[in-house]
Amino acid sequence: MKNLIVHAKRLLAAALLAPALVLASAEGPQLDKAPLSKDPESLKRGATIFVTTCMACHSASFMRYNKLTEIGFTEAEIKEKLLPPDKKVGDLMTIAMRPQDAKKWFGGVAPPDLTLVTRQRNSELGSGADWVYTYLRTFYRDPTRPNGWNNVVFPGAGMPHVFWELQGEQTAKITKHPDGTESIELVLSKPGSMSAQEYDKMVADVVSFMQWMGEPIAEKRKSIGIWVMIYLAVFFALAYALKKAYWKDVH
Ligand code: HEC
């Protein structure tokens, strides 16, 4: 515990001194809080980036394109800006990449479906949205990796840094401490076309959309849960009445 505090202090000091991102990896990487937004404009920007960039590799197969009307797109906009030519607005947001090809291309791992990833990555370190927000901002150059990139929260990830032209290139300074802990400091060695603030905001839009995408299903599940409870209550009442009717003559 003491180590942790010392460590946290050191991290704080480093964070104040350098405009770099500093993360510890020994106690598990620190996750940055995702500044989630419910603003339809932010969700729409996020959805556009998700469909045009992420869906080159990932599906969101529990989603349908026409569900995007719930965040403010019109069907005409969906058709014009988002829909691939071979899809209809009522179709699921699947992609055509075959898993066996994907595995070949990405060093043995296929890009997973992302519909629920912001919930699947929930952990004691932070919410799944925090994880994805940190993940998309902590890619760094690593010549030992087959695709040239590594990631602080997902070491050895098979995904390349898809936004490197926007964020620029980060390199990692890894410091091993005498107490066995290790900290990774990311330095922006080659700037991208966006400032750090612009980049964080863009990533926040994408993650806000992904959070929204995972949620409607949670809502639906809650309402299904309520119907199940009502059904059980009615069933119990009926069964009880029936039991009483059966045993009426016996007693
Ligand atoms: C060039 C293909 C490609 C693109 C484009 C891509 N990814 Fe990935 N992504 C992958 C692969 C491959 C993995 C699996 C990594 C692994 O397991 O090692 C992955 C993994 C992930 C994961 C971790 C999933 C998990 O829980 O294990 C998240 C989150 C993710 N991608 C988000 C995104 C987002 C958001 C975008 C768009 C901004 C995106 N990806 C674009 C290939 C891609």
mmCIF file of C-alpha atoms and ligand atoms in Angstrom:
data_model
loop_
_atom_site.group_PDB
_atom_site.id
_atom_site.type_symbol
_atom_site.label_atom_id
_atom_site.label_comp_id
_atom_site.label_asym_id
_atom_site.label_seq_id
_atom_site.Cartn_x
_atom_site.Cartn_y
_atom_site.Cartn_z
ATOM 1 C CA MET A 1 0.000 0.000 0.000
ATOM 2 C CA LYS A 2 2.836 2.347 0.881
ATOM 3 C CA ASN A 3 4.515 1.582 -2.413
ATOM 4 C CA LEU A 4 1.370 2.427 -4.188
ATOM 5 C CA ILE A 5 1.136 5.846 -2.612
ATOM 6 C CA VAL A 6 4.757 6.643 -3.351
ATOM 7 C CA HIS A 7 4.193 5.449 -6.839
ATOM 8 C CA ALA A 8 1.076 7.525 -7.269
ATOM 9 C CA LYS A 9 2.967 10.586 -6.049
ATOM 10 C CA ARG A 10 5.751 9.967 -8.486
ATOM 11 C CA LEU A 11 3.238 9.575 -11.269
ATOM 12 C CA LEU A 12 1.488 12.758 -10.306
ATOM 13 C CA ALA A 13 4.779 14.655 -10.231
ATOM 14 C CA ALA A 14 5.732 13.310 -13.630
ATOM 15 C CA ALA A 15 2.305 14.112 -15.013
ATOM 16 C CA LEU A 16 2.601 17.682 -13.826
ATOM 17 C CA LEU A 17 6.099 18.121 -15.195
ATOM 18 C CA ALA A 18 5.695 16.589 -18.607
ATOM 19 C CA PRO A 19 2.760 16.855 -20.976
ATOM 20 C CA ALA A 20 3.149 13.142 -21.498
ATOM 21 C CA LEU A 21 0.813 10.414 -20.456
ATOM 22 C CA VAL A 22 2.101 8.406 -17.545
ATOM 23 C CA LEU A 23 0.805 5.033 -16.587
ATOM 24 C CA ALA A 24 1.851 2.404 -14.129
ATOM 25 C CA SER A 25 1.697 -1.166 -15.209
ATOM 26 C CA ALA A 26 2.652 -3.048 -12.068
ATOM 27 C CA GLU A 27 -0.582 -2.471 -10.159
ATOM 28 C CA GLY A 28 -2.418 -2.797 -13.447
ATOM 29 C CA PRO A 29 -2.520 0.147 -15.762
ATOM 30 C CA GLN A 30 -4.329 3.231 -14.597
ATOM 31 C CA LEU A 31 -7.395 3.984 -16.651
ATOM 32 C CA ASP A 32 -8.358 7.504 -17.581
ATOM 33 C CA LYS A 33 -11.968 8.392 -16.893
ATOM 34 C CA ALA A 34 -13.850 8.528 -20.189
ATOM 35 C CA PRO A 35 -15.606 11.893 -20.502
ATOM 36 C CA LEU A 36 -18.806 10.284 -21.771
ATOM 37 C CA SER A 37 -21.389 12.410 -23.506
ATOM 38 C CA LYS A 38 -25.062 11.872 -24.269
ATOM 39 C CA ASP A 39 -25.155 14.855 -26.600
ATOM 40 C CA PRO A 40 -26.632 13.618 -29.905
ATOM 41 C CA GLU A 41 -24.035 15.565 -31.913
ATOM 42 C CA SER A 42 -21.224 13.807 -30.071
ATOM 43 C CA LEU A 43 -22.929 10.410 -30.466
ATOM 44 C CA LYS A 44 -23.462 11.054 -34.181
ATOM 45 C CA ARG A 45 -19.821 12.004 -34.702
ATOM 46 C CA GLY A 46 -18.800 8.898 -32.765
ATOM 47 C CA ALA A 47 -21.135 6.683 -34.797
ATOM 48 C CA THR A 48 -19.760 8.052 -38.061
ATOM 49 C CA ILE A 49 -16.171 7.322 -37.040
ATOM 50 C CA PHE A 50 -17.166 3.920 -35.707
ATOM 51 C CA VAL A 51 -18.914 2.878 -38.919
ATOM 52 C CA THR A 52 -16.340 4.316 -41.312
ATOM 53 C CA THR A 53 -13.155 3.367 -39.397
ATOM 54 C CA CYS A 54 -13.706 0.618 -36.852
ATOM 55 C CA MET A 55 -16.095 -1.416 -38.984
ATOM 56 C CA ALA A 56 -13.336 -1.981 -41.508
ATOM 57 C CA CYS A 57 -12.421 -4.774 -39.095
ATOM 58 C CA HIS A 58 -15.032 -5.006 -36.320
ATOM 59 C CA SER A 59 -18.721 -5.883 -36.473
ATOM 60 C CA ALA A 60 -21.427 -4.614 -34.133
ATOM 61 C CA SER A 61 -23.773 -7.441 -34.873
ATOM 62 C CA PHE A 62 -26.379 -6.754 -32.174
ATOM 63 C CA MET A 63 -27.041 -3.352 -33.764
ATOM 64 C CA ARG A 64 -29.105 -2.447 -36.793
ATOM 65 C CA TYR A 65 -28.340 0.595 -38.915
ATOM 66 C CA ASN A 66 -31.859 1.980 -38.486
ATOM 67 C CA LYS A 67 -31.364 2.042 -34.713
ATOM 68 C CA LEU A 68 -29.055 5.001 -35.352
ATOM 69 C CA THR A 69 -32.195 7.102 -35.850
ATOM 70 C CA GLU A 70 -32.427 7.013 -32.024
ATOM 71 C CA ILE A 71 -29.372 9.265 -31.763
ATOM 72 C CA GLY A 72 -30.685 11.688 -34.348
ATOM 73 C CA PHE A 73 -29.767 10.405 -37.788
ATOM 74 C CA THR A 74 -32.522 10.366 -40.386
ATOM 75 C CA GLU A 75 -32.860 7.262 -42.543
ATOM 76 C CA ALA A 76 -31.744 9.342 -45.513
ATOM 77 C CA GLU A 77 -28.558 10.352 -43.670
ATOM 78 C CA ILE A 78 -27.883 6.747 -42.699
ATOM 79 C CA LYS A 79 -28.241 5.666 -46.321
ATOM 80 C CA GLU A 80 -26.099 8.468 -47.624
ATOM 81 C CA LYS A 81 -23.296 8.582 -45.047
ATOM 82 C CA LEU A 82 -23.101 5.260 -43.256
ATOM 83 C CA LEU A 83 -24.647 2.385 -45.131
ATOM 84 C CA PRO A 84 -22.348 0.161 -47.196
ATOM 85 C CA PRO A 85 -23.725 -0.378 -50.733
ATOM 86 C CA ASP A 86 -24.646 -4.014 -50.074
ATOM 87 C CA LYS A 87 -26.756 -3.273 -46.965
ATOM 88 C CA LYS A 88 -30.275 -2.101 -46.215
ATOM 89 C CA VAL A 89 -31.139 0.246 -43.322
ATOM 90 C CA GLY A 90 -32.851 -2.557 -41.439
ATOM 91 C CA ASP A 91 -29.759 -4.783 -41.603
ATOM 92 C CA LEU A 92 -27.521 -5.769 -38.725
ATOM 93 C CA MET A 93 -24.163 -3.997 -38.517
ATOM 94 C CA THR A 94 -22.154 -7.045 -39.505
ATOM 95 C CA ILE A 95 -19.080 -7.038 -41.726
ATOM 96 C CA ALA A 96 -17.957 -9.311 -44.497
ATOM 97 C CA MET A 97 -14.522 -10.230 -43.149
ATOM 98 C CA ARG A 98 -14.204 -13.952 -42.612
ATOM 99 C CA PRO A 99 -12.828 -14.856 -39.174
ATOM 100 C CA GLN A 100 -10.231 -17.207 -40.623
ATOM 101 C CA ASP A 101 -8.898 -14.440 -42.921
ATOM 102 C CA ALA A 102 -8.957 -11.956 -40.065
ATOM 103 C CA LYS A 103 -6.886 -14.328 -37.952
ATOM 104 C CA LYS A 104 -4.332 -14.639 -40.710
ATOM 105 C CA TRP A 105 -4.048 -10.866 -41.056
ATOM 106 C CA PHE A 106 -3.878 -9.954 -37.385
ATOM 107 C CA GLY A 107 -1.423 -12.478 -36.014
ATOM 108 C CA GLY A 108 -3.873 -15.155 -34.904
ATOM 109 C CA VAL A 109 -6.647 -12.997 -33.435
ATOM 110 C CA ALA A 110 -9.830 -11.950 -35.181
ATOM 111 C CA PRO A 111 -11.176 -8.478 -34.339
ATOM 112 C CA PRO A 112 -13.974 -9.161 -31.837
ATOM 113 C CA ASP A 113 -17.539 -7.864 -32.125
ATOM 114 C CA LEU A 114 -17.729 -4.488 -30.382
ATOM 115 C CA THR A 115 -21.444 -4.107 -29.615
ATOM 116 C CA LEU A 116 -20.996 -4.832 -25.917
ATOM 117 C CA VAL A 117 -17.296 -4.217 -25.404
ATOM 118 C CA THR A 118 -17.792 -1.211 -23.104
ATOM 119 C CA ARG A 119 -19.573 -3.572 -20.736
ATOM 120 C CA GLN A 120 -17.337 -6.571 -21.218
ATOM 121 C CA ARG A 121 -14.286 -4.547 -20.214
ATOM 122 C CA ASN A 122 -15.711 -3.386 -16.882
ATOM 123 C CA SER A 123 -13.244 -4.207 -14.112
ATOM 124 C CA GLU A 124 -12.132 -3.018 -10.698
ATOM 125 C CA LEU A 125 -9.749 -0.667 -12.517
ATOM 126 C CA GLY A 126 -12.604 1.277 -14.061
ATOM 127 C CA SER A 127 -15.583 1.035 -16.362
ATOM 128 C CA GLY A 128 -15.359 -0.628 -19.744
ATOM 129 C CA ALA A 129 -15.743 2.802 -21.331
ATOM 130 C CA ASP A 130 -12.707 4.016 -19.351
ATOM 131 C CA TRP A 131 -10.791 1.005 -20.619
ATOM 132 C CA VAL A 132 -11.654 1.651 -24.274
ATOM 133 C CA TYR A 133 -10.966 5.392 -23.868
ATOM 134 C CA THR A 134 -7.529 4.664 -22.433
ATOM 135 C CA TYR A 135 -6.853 1.890 -24.957
ATOM 136 C CA LEU A 136 -7.449 4.124 -27.975
ATOM 137 C CA ARG A 137 -5.071 6.756 -26.541
ATOM 138 C CA THR A 138 -2.166 4.559 -25.404
ATOM 139 C CA PHE A 139 -0.849 2.944 -28.553
ATOM 140 C CA TYR A 140 2.904 3.364 -28.862
ATOM 141 C CA ARG A 141 5.605 2.433 -31.347
ATOM 142 C CA ASP A 142 7.181 -0.946 -30.661
ATOM 143 C CA PRO A 143 9.452 -2.376 -33.344
ATOM 144 C CA THR A 144 9.377 -5.795 -31.675
ATOM 145 C CA ARG A 145 5.669 -6.192 -32.467
ATOM 146 C CA PRO A 146 4.628 -7.651 -35.844
ATOM 147 C CA ASN A 147 2.469 -4.606 -36.670
ATOM 148 C CA GLY A 148 4.887 -2.081 -35.149
ATOM 149 C CA TRP A 149 2.531 -1.012 -32.325
ATOM 150 C CA ASN A 150 1.972 -1.932 -28.730
ATOM 151 C CA ASN A 151 -0.533 -0.712 -26.173
ATOM 152 C CA VAL A 152 -0.341 0.148 -22.486
ATOM 153 C CA VAL A 153 -3.677 -1.304 -21.358
ATOM 154 C CA PHE A 154 -3.651 -4.191 -23.850
ATOM 155 C CA PRO A 155 -0.014 -5.317 -24.110
ATOM 156 C CA GLY A 156 0.647 -7.252 -27.293
ATOM 157 C CA ALA A 157 -2.678 -6.259 -28.889
ATOM 158 C CA GLY A 158 -3.136 -7.522 -32.423
ATOM 159 C CA MET A 159 -4.785 -4.247 -33.442
ATOM 160 C CA PRO A 160 -2.691 -1.609 -35.187
ATOM 161 C CA HIS A 161 -3.003 2.041 -34.149
ATOM 162 C CA VAL A 162 -5.754 3.037 -36.581
ATOM 163 C CA PHE A 163 -5.639 6.729 -35.612
ATOM 164 C CA TRP A 164 -1.872 7.222 -35.791
ATOM 165 C CA GLU A 165 -2.140 9.936 -38.416
ATOM 166 C CA LEU A 166 -4.450 11.895 -36.112
ATOM 167 C CA GLN A 167 -2.731 11.279 -32.792
ATOM 168 C CA GLY A 168 0.823 11.018 -34.076
ATOM 169 C CA GLU A 169 3.354 8.511 -32.798
ATOM 170 C CA GLN A 170 4.013 7.892 -29.155
ATOM 171 C CA THR A 171 7.083 6.138 -27.833
ATOM 172 C CA ALA A 172 7.337 4.497 -24.443
ATOM 173 C CA LYS A 173 9.901 5.072 -21.735
ATOM 174 C CA ILE A 174 9.709 2.069 -19.477
ATOM 175 C CA THR A 175 11.205 2.508 -16.026
ATOM 176 C CA LYS A 176 11.754 -0.470 -13.762
ATOM 177 C CA HIS A 177 11.702 0.531 -10.111
ATOM 178 C CA PRO A 178 13.716 -1.199 -7.354
ATOM 179 C CA ASP A 179 10.484 -2.374 -5.723
ATOM 180 C CA GLY A 180 9.680 -4.378 -8.825
ATOM 181 C CA THR A 181 7.054 -2.025 -10.173
ATOM 182 C CA GLU A 182 7.308 -0.636 -13.621
ATOM 183 C CA SER A 183 5.985 2.545 -15.096
ATOM 184 C CA ILE A 184 5.444 3.396 -18.697
ATOM 185 C CA GLU A 185 5.660 6.974 -19.795
ATOM 186 C CA LEU A 186 4.385 7.824 -23.229
ATOM 187 C CA VAL A 187 5.986 10.647 -25.130
ATOM 188 C CA LEU A 188 4.579 12.091 -28.315
ATOM 189 C CA SER A 189 7.605 11.724 -30.550
ATOM 190 C CA LYS A 190 5.905 12.618 -33.816
ATOM 191 C CA PRO A 191 2.852 14.881 -33.684
ATOM 192 C CA GLY A 192 -0.248 13.976 -35.653
ATOM 193 C CA SER A 193 -2.732 16.189 -37.417
ATOM 194 C CA MET A 194 -4.721 16.750 -34.203
ATOM 195 C CA SER A 195 -3.687 18.348 -30.932
ATOM 196 C CA ALA A 196 -3.841 16.121 -27.864
ATOM 197 C CA GLN A 197 -7.072 17.845 -26.783
ATOM 198 C CA GLU A 198 -8.691 17.399 -30.191
ATOM 199 C CA TYR A 199 -7.644 13.770 -30.271
ATOM 200 C CA ASP A 200 -9.015 13.054 -26.780
ATOM 201 C CA LYS A 201 -12.294 14.698 -27.731
ATOM 202 C CA MET A 202 -12.590 12.654 -30.904
ATOM 203 C CA VAL A 203 -11.897 9.436 -28.979
ATOM 204 C CA ALA A 204 -14.459 10.511 -26.354
ATOM 205 C CA ASP A 205 -17.063 10.794 -29.139
ATOM 206 C CA VAL A 206 -16.292 7.267 -30.341
ATOM 207 C CA VAL A 207 -16.401 5.819 -26.825
ATOM 208 C CA SER A 208 -19.631 7.694 -25.995
ATOM 209 C CA PHE A 209 -21.203 6.110 -29.035
ATOM 210 C CA MET A 210 -19.912 2.671 -28.055
ATOM 211 C CA GLN A 211 -21.282 3.151 -24.540
ATOM 212 C CA TRP A 212 -24.670 4.116 -26.004
ATOM 213 C CA MET A 213 -24.547 1.098 -28.307
ATOM 214 C CA GLY A 214 -24.071 -1.271 -25.357
ATOM 215 C CA GLU A 215 -26.788 0.339 -23.282
ATOM 216 C CA PRO A 216 -30.104 -0.088 -25.130
ATOM 217 C CA ILE A 217 -29.616 -3.796 -24.817
ATOM 218 C CA ALA A 218 -29.093 -3.426 -21.080
ATOM 219 C CA GLU A 219 -32.312 -1.399 -20.897
ATOM 220 C CA LYS A 220 -34.146 -4.028 -22.875
ATOM 221 C CA ARG A 221 -32.846 -6.736 -20.602
ATOM 222 C CA LYS A 222 -34.081 -4.822 -17.571
ATOM 223 C CA SER A 223 -37.572 -4.534 -19.031
ATOM 224 C CA ILE A 224 -37.563 -8.219 -19.975
ATOM 225 C CA GLY A 225 -36.591 -8.916 -16.365
ATOM 226 C CA ILE A 226 -39.655 -7.047 -15.142
ATOM 227 C CA TRP A 227 -41.967 -9.034 -17.426
ATOM 228 C CA VAL A 228 -40.426 -12.263 -16.187
ATOM 229 C CA MET A 229 -41.151 -11.188 -12.586
ATOM 230 C CA ILE A 230 -44.751 -10.324 -13.456
ATOM 231 C CA TYR A 231 -45.191 -13.633 -15.247
ATOM 232 C CA LEU A 232 -43.802 -15.533 -12.265
ATOM 233 C CA ALA A 233 -46.086 -13.629 -9.876
ATOM 234 C CA VAL A 234 -49.179 -14.414 -11.972
ATOM 235 C CA PHE A 235 -48.093 -18.020 -12.366
ATOM 236 C CA PHE A 236 -47.536 -18.365 -8.635
ATOM 237 C CA ALA A 237 -50.991 -16.916 -7.897
ATOM 238 C CA LEU A 238 -52.578 -19.370 -10.329
ATOM 239 C CA ALA A 239 -50.659 -22.328 -8.969
ATOM 240 C CA TYR A 240 -51.612 -21.370 -5.447
ATOM 241 C CA ALA A 241 -55.295 -21.056 -6.358
ATOM 242 C CA LEU A 242 -55.132 -24.406 -8.093
ATOM 243 C CA LYS A 243 -53.509 -26.044 -5.088
ATOM 244 C CA LYS A 244 -56.222 -24.661 -2.845
ATOM 245 C CA ALA A 245 -58.906 -25.919 -5.204
ATOM 246 C CA TYR A 246 -57.348 -29.409 -5.278
ATOM 247 C CA TRP A 247 -56.992 -29.759 -1.546
ATOM 248 C CA LYS A 248 -60.335 -28.173 -0.691
ATOM 249 C CA ASP A 249 -62.153 -31.493 -0.316
ATOM 250 C CA VAL A 250 -59.308 -33.280 1.416
ATOM 251 C CA HIS A 251 -59.230 -31.017 4.470
HETATM 252 C C1 HEC B 1 -7.259 -2.998 -39.111
HETATM 253 C C2 HEC B 1 -8.264 -3.687 -38.347
HETATM 254 C C3 HEC B 1 -8.839 -2.961 -37.141
HETATM 255 C C4 HEC B 1 -9.439 -1.726 -37.108
HETATM 256 C C5 HEC B 1 -9.670 -0.764 -38.266
HETATM 257 C C6 HEC B 1 -9.873 -1.529 -35.746
HETATM 258 N N1 HEC B 1 -9.530 -2.605 -34.978
HETATM 259 FE FE1 HEC B 1 -9.964 -2.836 -33.026
HETATM 260 N N2 HEC B 1 -9.052 -4.662 -33.013
HETATM 261 C C7 HEC B 1 -8.485 -5.262 -34.123
HETATM 262 C C8 HEC B 1 -7.958 -6.557 -33.735
HETATM 263 C C9 HEC B 1 -7.248 -7.540 -34.640
HETATM 264 C C10 HEC B 1 -8.233 -6.698 -32.364
HETATM 265 C C11 HEC B 1 -7.890 -7.899 -31.476
HETATM 266 C C12 HEC B 1 -6.658 -7.597 -30.692
HETATM 267 C C13 HEC B 1 -6.186 -8.766 -29.851
HETATM 268 O O1 HEC B 1 -7.016 -9.475 -29.289
HETATM 269 O O2 HEC B 1 -4.958 -8.920 -29.755
HETATM 270 C C14 HEC B 1 -8.921 -5.488 -31.940
HETATM 271 C C15 HEC B 1 -9.330 -5.243 -30.639
HETATM 272 C C16 HEC B 1 -10.071 -4.145 -30.258
HETATM 273 C C17 HEC B 1 -10.582 -3.931 -28.934
HETATM 274 C C18 HEC B 1 -10.391 -4.835 -27.729
HETATM 275 C C19 HEC B 1 -11.487 -5.822 -27.684
HETATM 276 C C20 HEC B 1 -11.348 -6.715 -26.494
HETATM 277 O O3 HEC B 1 -12.083 -6.522 -25.531
HETATM 278 O O4 HEC B 1 -10.482 -7.604 -26.520
HETATM 279 C C21 HEC B 1 -11.279 -2.762 -28.955
HETATM 280 C C22 HEC B 1 -12.002 -2.100 -27.801
HETATM 281 C C23 HEC B 1 -11.183 -2.242 -30.292
HETATM 282 N N3 HEC B 1 -10.445 -3.115 -31.057
HETATM 283 C C24 HEC B 1 -11.735 -1.053 -30.685
HETATM 284 C C25 HEC B 1 -11.610 -0.527 -31.946
HETATM 285 C C26 HEC B 1 -12.173 0.743 -32.329
HETATM 286 C C27 HEC B 1 -13.001 1.635 -31.436
HETATM 287 C C28 HEC B 1 -11.824 0.934 -33.627
HETATM 288 C C29 HEC B 1 -12.132 2.143 -34.471
HETATM 289 C C30 HEC B 1 -11.649 3.381 -33.965
HETATM 290 C C31 HEC B 1 -11.047 -0.225 -34.053
HETATM 291 N N4 HEC B 1 -10.947 -1.091 -33.004
HETATM 292 C C32 HEC B 1 -10.521 -0.389 -35.325
HETATM 293 C C33 HEC B 1 -8.423 -4.743 -35.407
HETATM 294 C C34 HEC B 1 -8.901 -3.512 -35.785
#
